[in-house]
Amino acid sequence: MEEPGKDALTKVNVSVLSPEQQEQLRQFKIQTRISNEKYLRAHPEVDEIVGGFLRHLLLKRPSDIREFAADHFASLTVPSGSVMKGNSETD
């Protein structure tokens, strides 16, 4: 069963916005993308963490992805760098 409002943002009819609101929305999206890109460039460990998760996910192909993700991220250790415990490709 689908969660209520789950796809609410993807079903917004932008044409109901005035031209000024559409431009504001466009500018907001651009600024958000720029901000996200700056953050990701400043934190390259995000790519390593997400990439490690995807590799592990595709190797194991679990039936319950949410539980798998919770277990995967709960097992991360980051004491002095981004080191992932129990996440090698030989697991």
Tab-separated table of N, CA, C and O in Angstrom:
chain	number	residue	atom	x	y	z
A	1	MET	N	0.832	-1.181	0.000
A	1	MET	CA	0.000	0.000	0.000
A	1	MET	C	0.876	1.244	0.000
A	1	MET	O	1.829	1.339	0.748
A	2	GLU	N	0.552	2.197	-0.815
A	2	GLU	CA	1.346	3.412	-0.965
A	2	GLU	C	1.054	4.389	0.166
A	2	GLU	O	-0.075	4.540	0.604
A	3	GLU	N	2.096	5.070	0.638
A	3	GLU	CA	1.938	6.061	1.701
A	3	GLU	C	1.206	7.284	1.168
A	3	GLU	O	1.458	7.726	0.060
A	4	PRO	N	0.287	7.843	1.977
A	4	PRO	CA	-0.415	9.049	1.523
A	4	PRO	C	0.554	10.201	1.326
A	4	PRO	O	1.431	10.435	2.152
A	5	GLY	N	0.396	10.906	0.224
A	5	GLY	CA	1.234	12.063	-0.048
A	5	GLY	C	2.642	11.746	-0.494
A	5	GLY	O	3.458	12.630	-0.660
A	6	LYS	N	2.943	10.480	-0.675
A	6	LYS	CA	4.308	10.074	-1.023
A	6	LYS	C	4.777	10.731	-2.319
A	6	LYS	O	5.901	11.183	-2.425
A	7	ASP	N	3.910	10.784	-3.310
A	7	ASP	CA	4.281	11.348	-4.602
A	7	ASP	C	3.709	12.742	-4.808
A	7	ASP	O	3.612	13.220	-5.928
A	8	ALA	N	3.351	13.414	-3.739
A	8	ALA	CA	2.700	14.728	-3.852
A	8	ALA	C	3.564	15.719	-4.621
A	8	ALA	O	3.055	16.481	-5.438
A	9	LEU	N	4.856	15.716	-4.381
A	9	LEU	CA	5.722	16.684	-5.048
A	9	LEU	C	5.913	16.370	-6.521
A	9	LEU	O	6.130	17.275	-7.318
A	10	THR	N	5.809	15.129	-6.898
A	10	THR	CA	5.990	14.788	-8.303
A	10	THR	C	4.725	15.014	-9.107
A	10	THR	O	4.767	15.031	-10.328
A	11	LYS	N	3.594	15.207	-8.441
A	11	LYS	CA	2.328	15.395	-9.133
A	11	LYS	C	1.851	16.845	-9.108
A	11	LYS	O	0.722	17.125	-9.430
A	12	VAL	N	2.716	17.774	-8.724
A	12	VAL	CA	2.351	19.181	-8.683
A	12	VAL	C	2.197	19.700	-10.107
A	12	VAL	O	3.055	19.476	-10.962
A	13	ASN	N	1.105	20.394	-10.370
A	13	ASN	CA	0.858	20.984	-11.677
A	13	ASN	C	1.444	22.391	-11.672
A	13	ASN	O	0.826	23.328	-11.182
A	14	VAL	N	2.630	22.543	-12.225
A	14	VAL	CA	3.349	23.810	-12.204
A	14	VAL	C	2.614	24.883	-12.998
A	14	VAL	O	2.764	26.070	-12.738
A	15	SER	N	1.778	24.487	-13.935
A	15	SER	CA	1.080	25.474	-14.762
A	15	SER	C	0.087	26.319	-13.963
A	15	SER	O	-0.357	27.349	-14.447
A	16	VAL	N	-0.260	25.892	-12.748
A	16	VAL	CA	-1.168	26.701	-11.926
A	16	VAL	C	-0.426	27.860	-11.267
A	16	VAL	O	-1.056	28.752	-10.718
A	17	LEU	N	0.901	27.850	-11.337
A	17	LEU	CA	1.694	28.939	-10.776
A	17	LEU	C	1.734	30.106	-11.757
A	17	LEU	O	1.724	29.918	-12.970
A	18	SER	N	1.826	31.294	-11.202
A	18	SER	CA	1.981	32.474	-12.062
A	18	SER	C	3.376	32.434	-12.678
A	18	SER	O	4.269	31.734	-12.178
A	19	PRO	N	3.603	33.176	-13.749
A	19	PRO	CA	4.948	33.212	-14.352
A	19	PRO	C	6.018	33.621	-13.329
A	19	PRO	O	7.127	33.072	-13.338
A	20	GLU	N	5.681	34.557	-12.454
A	20	GLU	CA	6.640	34.978	-11.428
A	20	GLU	C	6.944	33.826	-10.470
A	20	GLU	O	8.100	33.595	-10.107
A	21	GLN	N	5.929	33.082	-10.053
A	21	GLN	CA	6.134	31.941	-9.157
A	21	GLN	C	6.929	30.843	-9.851
A	21	GLN	O	7.778	30.204	-9.236
A	22	GLN	N	6.656	30.631	-11.143
A	22	GLN	CA	7.420	29.631	-11.891
A	22	GLN	C	8.893	30.011	-11.954
A	22	GLN	O	9.773	29.156	-11.796
A	23	GLU	N	9.177	31.280	-12.148
A	23	GLU	CA	10.572	31.748	-12.185
A	23	GLU	C	11.224	31.603	-10.817
A	23	GLU	O	12.382	31.179	-10.714
A	24	GLN	N	10.484	31.922	-9.764
A	24	GLN	CA	11.023	31.751	-8.411
A	24	GLN	C	11.327	30.284	-8.136
A	24	GLN	O	12.359	29.954	-7.538
A	25	LEU	N	10.422	29.402	-8.562
A	25	LEU	CA	10.637	27.972	-8.385
A	25	LEU	C	11.863	27.513	-9.171
A	25	LEU	O	12.692	26.765	-8.661
A	26	ARG	N	11.996	27.990	-10.399
A	26	ARG	CA	13.148	27.626	-11.229
A	26	ARG	C	14.448	28.078	-10.571
A	26	ARG	O	15.417	27.318	-10.491
A	27	GLN	N	14.472	29.311	-10.070
A	27	GLN	CA	15.662	29.832	-9.392
A	27	GLN	C	15.967	29.044	-8.118
A	27	GLN	O	17.131	28.761	-7.815
A	28	PHE	N	14.930	28.682	-7.382
A	28	PHE	CA	15.114	27.880	-6.174
A	28	PHE	C	15.743	26.532	-6.512
A	28	PHE	O	16.676	26.075	-5.841
A	29	LYS	N	15.254	25.888	-7.574
A	29	LYS	CA	15.803	24.596	-7.990
A	29	LYS	C	17.270	24.727	-8.397
A	29	LYS	O	18.094	23.879	-8.045
A	30	ILE	N	17.585	25.789	-9.120
A	30	ILE	CA	18.971	26.016	-9.547
A	30	ILE	C	19.866	26.212	-8.334
A	30	ILE	O	20.937	25.596	-8.229
A	31	GLN	N	19.451	27.056	-7.403
A	31	GLN	CA	20.255	27.320	-6.209
A	31	GLN	C	20.404	26.063	-5.355
A	31	GLN	O	21.471	25.818	-4.780
A	32	THR	N	19.356	25.261	-5.280
A	32	THR	CA	19.429	24.018	-4.517
A	32	THR	C	20.437	23.065	-5.144
A	32	THR	O	21.250	22.459	-4.447
A	33	ARG	N	20.413	22.949	-6.465
A	33	ARG	CA	21.374	22.077	-7.155
A	33	ARG	C	22.802	22.553	-6.950
A	33	ARG	O	23.715	21.756	-6.725
A	34	ILE	N	23.013	23.855	-7.037
A	34	ILE	CA	24.356	24.420	-6.821
A	34	ILE	C	24.819	24.134	-5.402
A	34	ILE	O	25.954	23.694	-5.174
A	35	SER	N	23.947	24.374	-4.440
A	35	SER	CA	24.280	24.134	-3.037
A	35	SER	C	24.599	22.660	-2.792
A	35	SER	O	25.573	22.324	-2.098
A	36	ASN	N	23.790	21.771	-3.351
A	36	ASN	CA	24.035	20.337	-3.194
A	36	ASN	C	25.358	19.928	-3.820
A	36	ASN	O	26.119	19.137	-3.239
A	37	GLU	N	25.656	20.458	-4.996
A	37	GLU	CA	26.914	20.140	-5.678
A	37	GLU	C	28.112	20.607	-4.848
A	37	GLU	O	29.103	19.887	-4.707
A	38	LYS	N	28.028	21.805	-4.287
A	38	LYS	CA	29.121	22.318	-3.444
A	38	LYS	C	29.328	21.422	-2.227
A	38	LYS	O	30.455	21.117	-1.853
A	39	TYR	N	28.221	21.014	-1.624
A	39	TYR	CA	28.320	20.152	-0.442
A	39	TYR	C	28.978	18.820	-0.799
A	39	TYR	O	29.882	18.353	-0.103
A	40	LEU	N	28.533	18.211	-1.895
A	40	LEU	CA	29.092	16.923	-2.295
A	40	LEU	C	30.567	17.031	-2.672
A	40	LEU	O	31.350	16.119	-2.392
A	41	ARG	N	30.960	18.138	-3.281
A	41	ARG	CA	32.380	18.334	-3.604
A	41	ARG	C	33.214	18.535	-2.339
A	41	ARG	O	34.367	18.127	-2.286
A	42	ALA	N	32.629	19.158	-1.337
A	42	ALA	CA	33.339	19.382	-0.079
A	42	ALA	C	33.397	18.114	0.773
A	42	ALA	O	34.205	18.020	1.693
A	43	HIS	N	32.535	17.148	0.473
A	43	HIS	CA	32.461	15.909	1.256
A	43	HIS	C	32.513	14.694	0.333
A	43	HIS	O	31.509	14.014	0.119
A	44	PRO	N	33.693	14.379	-0.218
A	44	PRO	CA	33.805	13.253	-1.157
A	44	PRO	C	33.491	11.906	-0.513
A	44	PRO	O	33.211	10.938	-1.213
A	45	GLU	N	33.496	11.847	0.805
A	45	GLU	CA	33.180	10.587	1.482
A	45	GLU	C	31.737	10.156	1.228
A	45	GLU	O	31.406	8.971	1.318
A	46	VAL	N	30.870	11.107	0.884
A	46	VAL	CA	29.482	10.763	0.576
A	46	VAL	C	29.439	9.807	-0.615
A	46	VAL	O	28.730	8.799	-0.594
A	47	ASP	N	30.221	10.105	-1.635
A	47	ASP	CA	30.269	9.245	-2.817
A	47	ASP	C	30.765	7.854	-2.450
A	47	ASP	O	30.225	6.849	-2.919
A	48	GLU	N	31.765	7.786	-1.595
A	48	GLU	CA	32.303	6.496	-1.164
A	48	GLU	C	31.263	5.701	-0.378
A	48	GLU	O	31.082	4.500	-0.598
A	49	ILE	N	30.571	6.365	0.518
A	49	ILE	CA	29.573	5.692	1.354
A	49	ILE	C	28.399	5.190	0.510
A	49	ILE	O	27.979	4.038	0.620
A	50	VAL	N	27.879	6.060	-0.346
A	50	VAL	CA	26.736	5.682	-1.185
A	50	VAL	C	27.155	4.624	-2.204
A	50	VAL	O	26.428	3.651	-2.439
A	51	GLY	N	28.332	4.802	-2.789
A	51	GLY	CA	28.828	3.813	-3.745
A	51	GLY	C	29.029	2.457	-3.100
A	51	GLY	O	28.696	1.419	-3.686
A	52	GLY	N	29.562	2.451	-1.890
A	52	GLY	CA	29.748	1.195	-1.158
A	52	GLY	C	28.425	0.510	-0.879
A	52	GLY	O	28.287	-0.711	-1.010
A	53	PHE	N	27.440	1.316	-0.509
A	53	PHE	CA	26.113	0.758	-0.263
A	53	PHE	C	25.539	0.135	-1.537
A	53	PHE	O	25.033	-0.995	-1.521
A	54	LEU	N	25.619	0.851	-2.652
A	54	LEU	CA	25.067	0.320	-3.904
A	54	LEU	C	25.786	-0.952	-4.348
A	54	LEU	O	25.147	-1.901	-4.811
A	55	ARG	N	27.114	-0.974	-4.214
A	55	ARG	CA	27.857	-2.193	-4.570
A	55	ARG	C	27.389	-3.371	-3.716
A	55	ARG	O	27.117	-4.457	-4.223
A	56	HIS	N	27.287	-3.143	-2.411
A	56	HIS	CA	26.879	-4.196	-1.489
A	56	HIS	C	25.444	-4.633	-1.780
A	56	HIS	O	25.134	-5.822	-1.784
A	57	LEU	N	24.569	-3.674	-2.048
A	57	LEU	CA	23.173	-3.965	-2.372
A	57	LEU	C	23.071	-4.838	-3.620
A	57	LEU	O	22.347	-5.841	-3.640
A	58	LEU	N	23.819	-4.477	-4.656
A	58	LEU	CA	23.743	-5.235	-5.909
A	58	LEU	C	24.404	-6.608	-5.801
A	58	LEU	O	24.015	-7.542	-6.506
A	59	LEU	N	25.383	-6.735	-4.921
A	59	LEU	CA	25.991	-8.053	-4.706
A	59	LEU	C	25.058	-8.978	-3.942
A	59	LEU	O	24.901	-10.147	-4.275
A	60	LYS	N	24.413	-8.448	-2.894
A	60	LYS	CA	23.562	-9.264	-2.024
A	60	LYS	C	22.134	-9.406	-2.542
A	60	LYS	O	21.487	-10.406	-2.271
A	61	ARG	N	21.632	-8.393	-3.238
A	61	ARG	CA	20.269	-8.379	-3.783
A	61	ARG	C	19.231	-8.827	-2.746
A	61	ARG	O	18.512	-9.813	-2.949
A	62	PRO	N	19.135	-8.112	-1.641
A	62	PRO	CA	18.191	-8.503	-0.583
A	62	PRO	C	16.741	-8.278	-1.008
A	62	PRO	O	16.452	-7.410	-1.838
A	63	SER	N	15.836	-9.047	-0.425
A	63	SER	CA	14.416	-8.865	-0.737
A	63	SER	C	13.848	-7.670	0.026
A	63	SER	O	12.949	-6.997	-0.463
A	64	ASP	N	14.370	-7.396	1.230
A	64	ASP	CA	13.905	-6.252	2.017
A	64	ASP	C	14.988	-5.178	2.000
A	64	ASP	O	15.894	-5.162	2.830
A	65	ILE	N	14.888	-4.270	1.042
A	65	ILE	CA	15.927	-3.262	0.838
A	65	ILE	C	16.009	-2.295	2.020
A	65	ILE	O	17.094	-1.886	2.422
A	66	ARG	N	14.874	-1.929	2.588
A	66	ARG	CA	14.895	-0.990	3.720
A	66	ARG	C	15.627	-1.575	4.925
A	66	ARG	O	16.432	-0.904	5.559
A	67	GLU	N	15.355	-2.819	5.232
A	67	GLU	CA	16.043	-3.462	6.353
A	67	GLU	C	17.533	-3.604	6.047
A	67	GLU	O	18.383	-3.360	6.897
A	68	PHE	N	17.838	-3.990	4.816
A	68	PHE	CA	19.231	-4.121	4.392
A	68	PHE	C	19.959	-2.782	4.535
A	68	PHE	O	21.073	-2.720	5.051
A	69	ALA	N	19.315	-1.703	4.082
A	69	ALA	CA	19.921	-0.369	4.169
A	69	ALA	C	20.136	0.026	5.626
A	69	ALA	O	21.196	0.566	5.977
A	70	ALA	N	19.159	-0.234	6.470
A	70	ALA	CA	19.292	0.103	7.891
A	70	ALA	C	20.474	-0.647	8.506
A	70	ALA	O	21.291	-0.051	9.218
A	71	ASP	N	20.579	-1.931	8.211
A	71	ASP	CA	21.701	-2.729	8.739
A	71	ASP	C	23.027	-2.240	8.171
A	71	ASP	O	24.022	-2.135	8.894
A	72	HIS	N	23.037	-1.942	6.882
A	72	HIS	CA	24.271	-1.501	6.234
A	72	HIS	C	24.792	-0.205	6.868
A	72	HIS	O	25.954	-0.115	7.242
A	73	PHE	N	23.928	0.784	6.966
A	73	PHE	CA	24.379	2.078	7.476
A	73	PHE	C	24.620	2.052	8.986
A	73	PHE	O	25.449	2.806	9.484
A	74	ALA	N	23.947	1.164	9.702
A	74	ALA	CA	24.202	1.023	11.138
A	74	ALA	C	25.588	0.427	11.379
A	74	ALA	O	26.192	0.654	12.433
A	75	SER	N	26.109	-0.319	10.388
A	75	SER	CA	27.410	-0.970	10.554
A	75	SER	C	28.584	-0.092	10.128
A	75	SER	O	29.723	-0.508	10.234
A	76	LEU	N	28.311	1.111	9.628
A	76	LEU	CA	29.408	1.997	9.211
A	76	LEU	C	30.190	2.496	10.413
A	76	LEU	O	29.632	2.805	11.450
A	77	THR	N	31.496	2.596	10.221
A	77	THR	CA	32.342	3.224	11.237
A	77	THR	C	33.145	4.304	10.537
A	77	THR	O	33.656	4.100	9.442
A	78	VAL	N	33.249	5.443	11.171
A	78	VAL	CA	33.988	6.546	10.574
A	78	VAL	C	34.849	7.222	11.641
A	78	VAL	O	34.692	8.394	11.947
A	79	PRO	N	35.801	6.496	12.254
A	79	PRO	CA	36.600	7.109	13.305
A	79	PRO	C	37.612	8.132	12.791
A	79	PRO	O	37.704	9.223	13.311
A	80	SER	N	38.365	7.792	11.748
A	80	SER	CA	39.387	8.712	11.254
A	80	SER	C	39.388	8.759	9.742
A	80	SER	O	40.399	8.983	9.116
A	81	GLY	N	38.290	8.512	9.153
A	81	GLY	CA	38.132	8.474	7.705
A	81	GLY	C	36.861	7.721	7.409
A	81	GLY	O	36.145	7.342	8.313
A	82	SER	N	36.595	7.511	6.166
A	82	SER	CA	35.369	6.787	5.840
A	82	SER	C	35.699	5.327	5.584
A	82	SER	O	36.017	4.943	4.478
A	83	VAL	N	35.616	4.529	6.631
A	83	VAL	CA	35.906	3.111	6.559
A	83	VAL	C	34.604	2.366	6.789
A	83	VAL	O	33.898	2.630	7.750
A	84	MET	N	34.287	1.457	5.886
A	84	MET	CA	33.049	0.713	6.022
A	84	MET	C	33.339	-0.689	6.511
A	84	MET	O	34.124	-1.410	5.918
A	85	LYS	N	32.700	-1.064	7.605
A	85	LYS	CA	32.879	-2.362	8.228
A	85	LYS	C	31.912	-3.363	7.612
A	85	LYS	O	30.750	-3.061	7.411
A	86	GLY	N	32.388	-4.547	7.281
A	86	GLY	CA	31.516	-5.588	6.751
A	86	GLY	C	30.929	-5.255	5.396
A	86	GLY	O	29.829	-5.635	5.096
A	87	ASN	N	31.703	-4.549	4.589
A	87	ASN	CA	31.154	-4.106	3.314
A	87	ASN	C	32.095	-4.363	2.163
A	87	ASN	O	32.066	-3.684	1.163
A	88	SER	N	32.954	-5.345	2.289
A	88	SER	CA	33.844	-5.632	1.172
A	88	SER	C	33.114	-6.451	0.129
A	88	SER	O	32.082	-7.057	0.409
A	89	GLU	N	33.644	-6.457	-1.080
A	89	GLU	CA	32.973	-7.186	-2.147
A	89	GLU	C	33.069	-8.689	-1.975
A	89	GLU	O	32.413	-9.443	-2.673
A	90	THR	N	33.857	-9.146	-0.995
A	90	THR	CA	33.956	-10.589	-0.748
A	90	THR	C	32.981	-11.035	0.310
A	90	THR	O	32.863	-12.219	0.565
A	91	ASP	N	32.252	-10.117	0.948
A	91	ASP	CA	31.253	-10.488	1.970
A	91	ASP	C	30.124	-11.287	1.373
A	91	ASP	O	29.683	-11.094	0.307
